[in-house]
GROMACS .gro file of C-alpha atoms in nm:
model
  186
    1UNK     CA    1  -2.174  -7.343   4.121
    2UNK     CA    2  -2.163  -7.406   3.734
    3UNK     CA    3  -2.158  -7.141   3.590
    4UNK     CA    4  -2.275  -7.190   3.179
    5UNK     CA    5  -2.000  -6.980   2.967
    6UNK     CA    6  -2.144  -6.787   2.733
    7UNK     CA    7  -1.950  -6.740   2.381
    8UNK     CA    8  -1.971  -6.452   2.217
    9UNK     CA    9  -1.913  -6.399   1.808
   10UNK     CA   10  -2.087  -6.384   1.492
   11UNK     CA   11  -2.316  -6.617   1.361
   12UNK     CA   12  -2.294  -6.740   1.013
   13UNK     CA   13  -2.569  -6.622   0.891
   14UNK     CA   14  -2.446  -6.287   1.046
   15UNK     CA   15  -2.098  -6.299   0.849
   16UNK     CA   16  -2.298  -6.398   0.517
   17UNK     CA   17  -2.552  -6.065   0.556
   18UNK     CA   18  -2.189  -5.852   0.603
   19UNK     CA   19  -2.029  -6.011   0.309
   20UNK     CA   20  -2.377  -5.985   0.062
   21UNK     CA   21  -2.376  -5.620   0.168
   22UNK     CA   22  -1.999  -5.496   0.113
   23UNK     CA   23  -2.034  -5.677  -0.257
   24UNK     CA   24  -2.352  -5.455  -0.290
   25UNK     CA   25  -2.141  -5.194  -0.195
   26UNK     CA   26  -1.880  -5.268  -0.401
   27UNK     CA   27  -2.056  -5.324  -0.705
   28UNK     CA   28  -2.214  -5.009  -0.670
   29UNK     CA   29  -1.915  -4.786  -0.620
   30UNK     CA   30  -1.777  -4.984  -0.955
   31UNK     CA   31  -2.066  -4.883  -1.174
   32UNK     CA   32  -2.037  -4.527  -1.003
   33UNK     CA   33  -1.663  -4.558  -1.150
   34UNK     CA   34  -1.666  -4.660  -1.462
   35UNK     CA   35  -2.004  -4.532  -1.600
   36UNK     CA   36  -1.846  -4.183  -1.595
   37UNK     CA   37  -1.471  -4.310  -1.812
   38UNK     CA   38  -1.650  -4.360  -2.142
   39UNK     CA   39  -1.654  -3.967  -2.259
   40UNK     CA   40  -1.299  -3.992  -2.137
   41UNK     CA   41  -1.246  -4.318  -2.325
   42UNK     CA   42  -1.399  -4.183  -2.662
   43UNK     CA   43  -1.236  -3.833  -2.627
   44UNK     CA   44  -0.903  -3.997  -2.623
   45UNK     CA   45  -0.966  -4.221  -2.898
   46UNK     CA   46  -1.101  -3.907  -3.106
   47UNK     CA   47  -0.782  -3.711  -3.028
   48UNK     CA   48  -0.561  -3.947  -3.063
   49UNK     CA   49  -0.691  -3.979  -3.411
   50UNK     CA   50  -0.683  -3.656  -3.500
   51UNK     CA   51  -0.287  -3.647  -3.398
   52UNK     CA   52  -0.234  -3.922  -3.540
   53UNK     CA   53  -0.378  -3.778  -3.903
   54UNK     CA   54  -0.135  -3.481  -3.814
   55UNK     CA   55   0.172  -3.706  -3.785
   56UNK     CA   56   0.052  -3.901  -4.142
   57UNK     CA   57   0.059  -3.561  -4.310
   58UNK     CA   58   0.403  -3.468  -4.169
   59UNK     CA   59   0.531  -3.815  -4.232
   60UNK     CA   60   0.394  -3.808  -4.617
   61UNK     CA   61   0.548  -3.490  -4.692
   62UNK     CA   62   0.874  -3.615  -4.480
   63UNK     CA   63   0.881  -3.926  -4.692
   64UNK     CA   64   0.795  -3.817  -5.013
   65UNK     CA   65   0.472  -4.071  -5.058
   66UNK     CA   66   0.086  -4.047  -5.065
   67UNK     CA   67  -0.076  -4.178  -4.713
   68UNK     CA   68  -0.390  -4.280  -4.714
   69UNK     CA   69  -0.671  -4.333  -4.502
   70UNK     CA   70  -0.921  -4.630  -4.532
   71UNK     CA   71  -1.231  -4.588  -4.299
   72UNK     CA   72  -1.443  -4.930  -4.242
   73UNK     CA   73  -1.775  -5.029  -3.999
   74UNK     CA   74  -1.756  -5.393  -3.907
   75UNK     CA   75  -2.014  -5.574  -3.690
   76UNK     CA   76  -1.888  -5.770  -3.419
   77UNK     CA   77  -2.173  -5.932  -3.231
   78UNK     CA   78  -2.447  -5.758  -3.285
   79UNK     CA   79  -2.259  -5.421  -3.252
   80UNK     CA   80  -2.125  -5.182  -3.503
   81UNK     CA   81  -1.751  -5.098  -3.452
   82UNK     CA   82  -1.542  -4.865  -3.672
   83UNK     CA   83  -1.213  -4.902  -3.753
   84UNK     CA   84  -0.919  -4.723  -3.931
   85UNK     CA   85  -0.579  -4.832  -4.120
   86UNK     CA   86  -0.326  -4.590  -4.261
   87UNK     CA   87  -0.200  -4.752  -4.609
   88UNK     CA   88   0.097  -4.605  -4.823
   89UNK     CA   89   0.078  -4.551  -5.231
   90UNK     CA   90   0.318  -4.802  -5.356
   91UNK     CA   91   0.334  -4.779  -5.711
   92UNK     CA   92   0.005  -4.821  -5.825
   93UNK     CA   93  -0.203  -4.979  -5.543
   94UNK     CA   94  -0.249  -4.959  -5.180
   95UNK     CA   95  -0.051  -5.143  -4.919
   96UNK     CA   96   0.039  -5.137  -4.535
   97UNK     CA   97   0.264  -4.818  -4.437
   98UNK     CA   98   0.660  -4.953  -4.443
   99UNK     CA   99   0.828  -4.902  -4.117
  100UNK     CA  100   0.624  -4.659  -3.897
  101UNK     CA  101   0.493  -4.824  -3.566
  102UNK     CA  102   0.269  -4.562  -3.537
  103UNK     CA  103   0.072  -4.592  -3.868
  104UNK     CA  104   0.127  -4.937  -3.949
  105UNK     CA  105  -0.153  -5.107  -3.722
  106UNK     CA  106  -0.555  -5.078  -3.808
  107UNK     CA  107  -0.711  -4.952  -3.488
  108UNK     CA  108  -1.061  -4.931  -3.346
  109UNK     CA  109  -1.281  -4.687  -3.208
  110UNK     CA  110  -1.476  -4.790  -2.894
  111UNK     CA  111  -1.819  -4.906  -2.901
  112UNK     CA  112  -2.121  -4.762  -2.935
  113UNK     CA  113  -2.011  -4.498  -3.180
  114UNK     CA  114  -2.105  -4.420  -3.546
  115UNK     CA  115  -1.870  -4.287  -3.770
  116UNK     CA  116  -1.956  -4.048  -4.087
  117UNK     CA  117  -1.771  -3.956  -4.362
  118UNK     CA  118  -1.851  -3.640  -4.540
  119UNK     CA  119  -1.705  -3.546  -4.876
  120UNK     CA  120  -1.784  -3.330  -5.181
  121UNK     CA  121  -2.085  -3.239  -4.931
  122UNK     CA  122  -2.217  -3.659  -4.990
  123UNK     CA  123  -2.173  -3.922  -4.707
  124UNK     CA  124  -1.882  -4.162  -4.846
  125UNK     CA  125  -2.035  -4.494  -4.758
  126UNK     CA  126  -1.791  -4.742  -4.488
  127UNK     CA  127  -1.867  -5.075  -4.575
  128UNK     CA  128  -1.589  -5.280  -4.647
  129UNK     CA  129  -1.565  -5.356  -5.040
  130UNK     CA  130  -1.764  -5.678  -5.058
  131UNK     CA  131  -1.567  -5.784  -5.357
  132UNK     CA  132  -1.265  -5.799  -5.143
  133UNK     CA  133  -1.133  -5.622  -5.478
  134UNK     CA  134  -0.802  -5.341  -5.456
  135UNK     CA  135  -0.819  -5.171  -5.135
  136UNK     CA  136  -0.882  -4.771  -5.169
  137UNK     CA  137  -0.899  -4.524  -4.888
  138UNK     CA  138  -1.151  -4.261  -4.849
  139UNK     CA  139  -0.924  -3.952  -4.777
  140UNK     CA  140  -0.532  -3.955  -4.940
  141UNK     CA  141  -0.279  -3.699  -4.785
  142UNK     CA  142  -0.060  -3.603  -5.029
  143UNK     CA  143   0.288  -3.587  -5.025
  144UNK     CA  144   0.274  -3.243  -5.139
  145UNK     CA  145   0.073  -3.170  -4.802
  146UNK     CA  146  -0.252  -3.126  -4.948
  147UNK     CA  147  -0.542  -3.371  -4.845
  148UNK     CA  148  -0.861  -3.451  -4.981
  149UNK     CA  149  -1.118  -3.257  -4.791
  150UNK     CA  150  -1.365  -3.345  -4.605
  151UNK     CA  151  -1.536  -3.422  -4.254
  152UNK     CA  152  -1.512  -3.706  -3.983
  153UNK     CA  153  -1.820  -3.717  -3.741
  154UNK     CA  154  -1.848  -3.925  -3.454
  155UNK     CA  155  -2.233  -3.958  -3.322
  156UNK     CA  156  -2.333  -4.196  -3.037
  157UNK     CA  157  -2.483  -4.462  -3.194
  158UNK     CA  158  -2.827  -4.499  -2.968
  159UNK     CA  159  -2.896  -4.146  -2.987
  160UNK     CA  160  -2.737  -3.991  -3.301
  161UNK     CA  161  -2.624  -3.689  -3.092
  162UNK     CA  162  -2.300  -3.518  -3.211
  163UNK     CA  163  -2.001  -3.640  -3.059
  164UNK     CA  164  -1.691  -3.482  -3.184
  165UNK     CA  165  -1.598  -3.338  -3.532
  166UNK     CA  166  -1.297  -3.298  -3.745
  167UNK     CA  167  -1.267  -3.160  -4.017
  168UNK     CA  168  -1.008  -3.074  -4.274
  169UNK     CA  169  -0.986  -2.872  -4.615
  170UNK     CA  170  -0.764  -2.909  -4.917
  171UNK     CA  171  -0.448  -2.762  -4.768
  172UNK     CA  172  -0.517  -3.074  -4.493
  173UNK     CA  173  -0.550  -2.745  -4.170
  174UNK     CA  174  -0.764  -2.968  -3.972
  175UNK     CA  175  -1.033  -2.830  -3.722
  176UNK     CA  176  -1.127  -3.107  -3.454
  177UNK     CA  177  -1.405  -2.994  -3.259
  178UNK     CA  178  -1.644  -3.120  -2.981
  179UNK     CA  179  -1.950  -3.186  -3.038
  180UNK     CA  180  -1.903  -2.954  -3.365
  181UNK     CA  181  -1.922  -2.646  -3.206
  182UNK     CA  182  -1.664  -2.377  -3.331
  183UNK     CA  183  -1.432  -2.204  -3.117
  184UNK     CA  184  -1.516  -1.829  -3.124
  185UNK     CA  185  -1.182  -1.718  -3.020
  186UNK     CA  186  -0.905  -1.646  -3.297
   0.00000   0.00000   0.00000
């Protein structure tokens, strides 16, 4: 009596349909992740920036020299992208801040963001000086702890809606709030 053995297992067409949907599944689950980190992403950037402005004022008066703060859009395929460099008053012109880890490098803001600059109640234009000519910041904090006032908005760039606002007077008290709305309490 021959009996014909039958094997069982999967085919490969069988394994191919399993791996095709866990990499759907996978894929999925990613975009579920990370779609939802970019508020998280910008409201760090935004905060960090405003402590970091903070620390420049304490580290001006500390110090005993003018910090300054030059704002500038860039486009990097395609995309705007803002970024920001702290520069110290040395003599008369504008240089890299001397010795301060924290100041010293230009950052970036993510992507997908527009930046505005509000002063004297006029939008202070961003565009790097095409002349390539002295570089000036936009807002100076003083070694005396005063600041040029003035307001920071950030907007998402496909919709213009209101991000997060700070804003800061001539004493440099600075007020960062989301999406500009002010705090009721105090």
């Amino acid at each position: 009596m021959s009996a014909a053995k039958k094997h069982s297992g999967f085919s490969l067409l069988e394994l191919l349909l399993v791996l095709v949907v866990i990499g759907l599944i996978v894929t999925v689950a990613g975009l579920s992740v990370t779609s939802g980190s970019r508020p998280y992403a910008i409201a760090g950037a935004v905060t960090g920036f405003a402590d970091l402005a903070e620390y420049a004022l304490d580290e001006a008066q500390l110090n005993a020299y003018d910090l300054g703060l030059l704002l500038e859009r860039r486009s990097d395929g395609g995309e705007d992208m803002y970024q920001y460099t702290w520069l110290a008053r040395q003599g008369l012109e504008w240089g890299r801040v001397p010795r301060d880890e924290l100041l010293s490098p230009s950052r970036e803001f993510p992507f997908g963001l527009e930046l505005q600059l509000e002063m004297d109640e006029e939008l202070v234009s961003l565009e790097p000086d095409p002349d390539g000519g002295g570089i000036l910041p936009q807002v100076i904090f003083f070694s005396s702890g005063e600041a040029t006032p003035g307001i920071l908005r950030w907007r998402d760039a496909s919709t213009g809606e209101l991000l997060w606002e700070l804003e800061w007077d001539l004493l440099a008290d600075m007020q960062l709030r989301p999406r500009g709305e002010v705090d009721d309490e105090g």
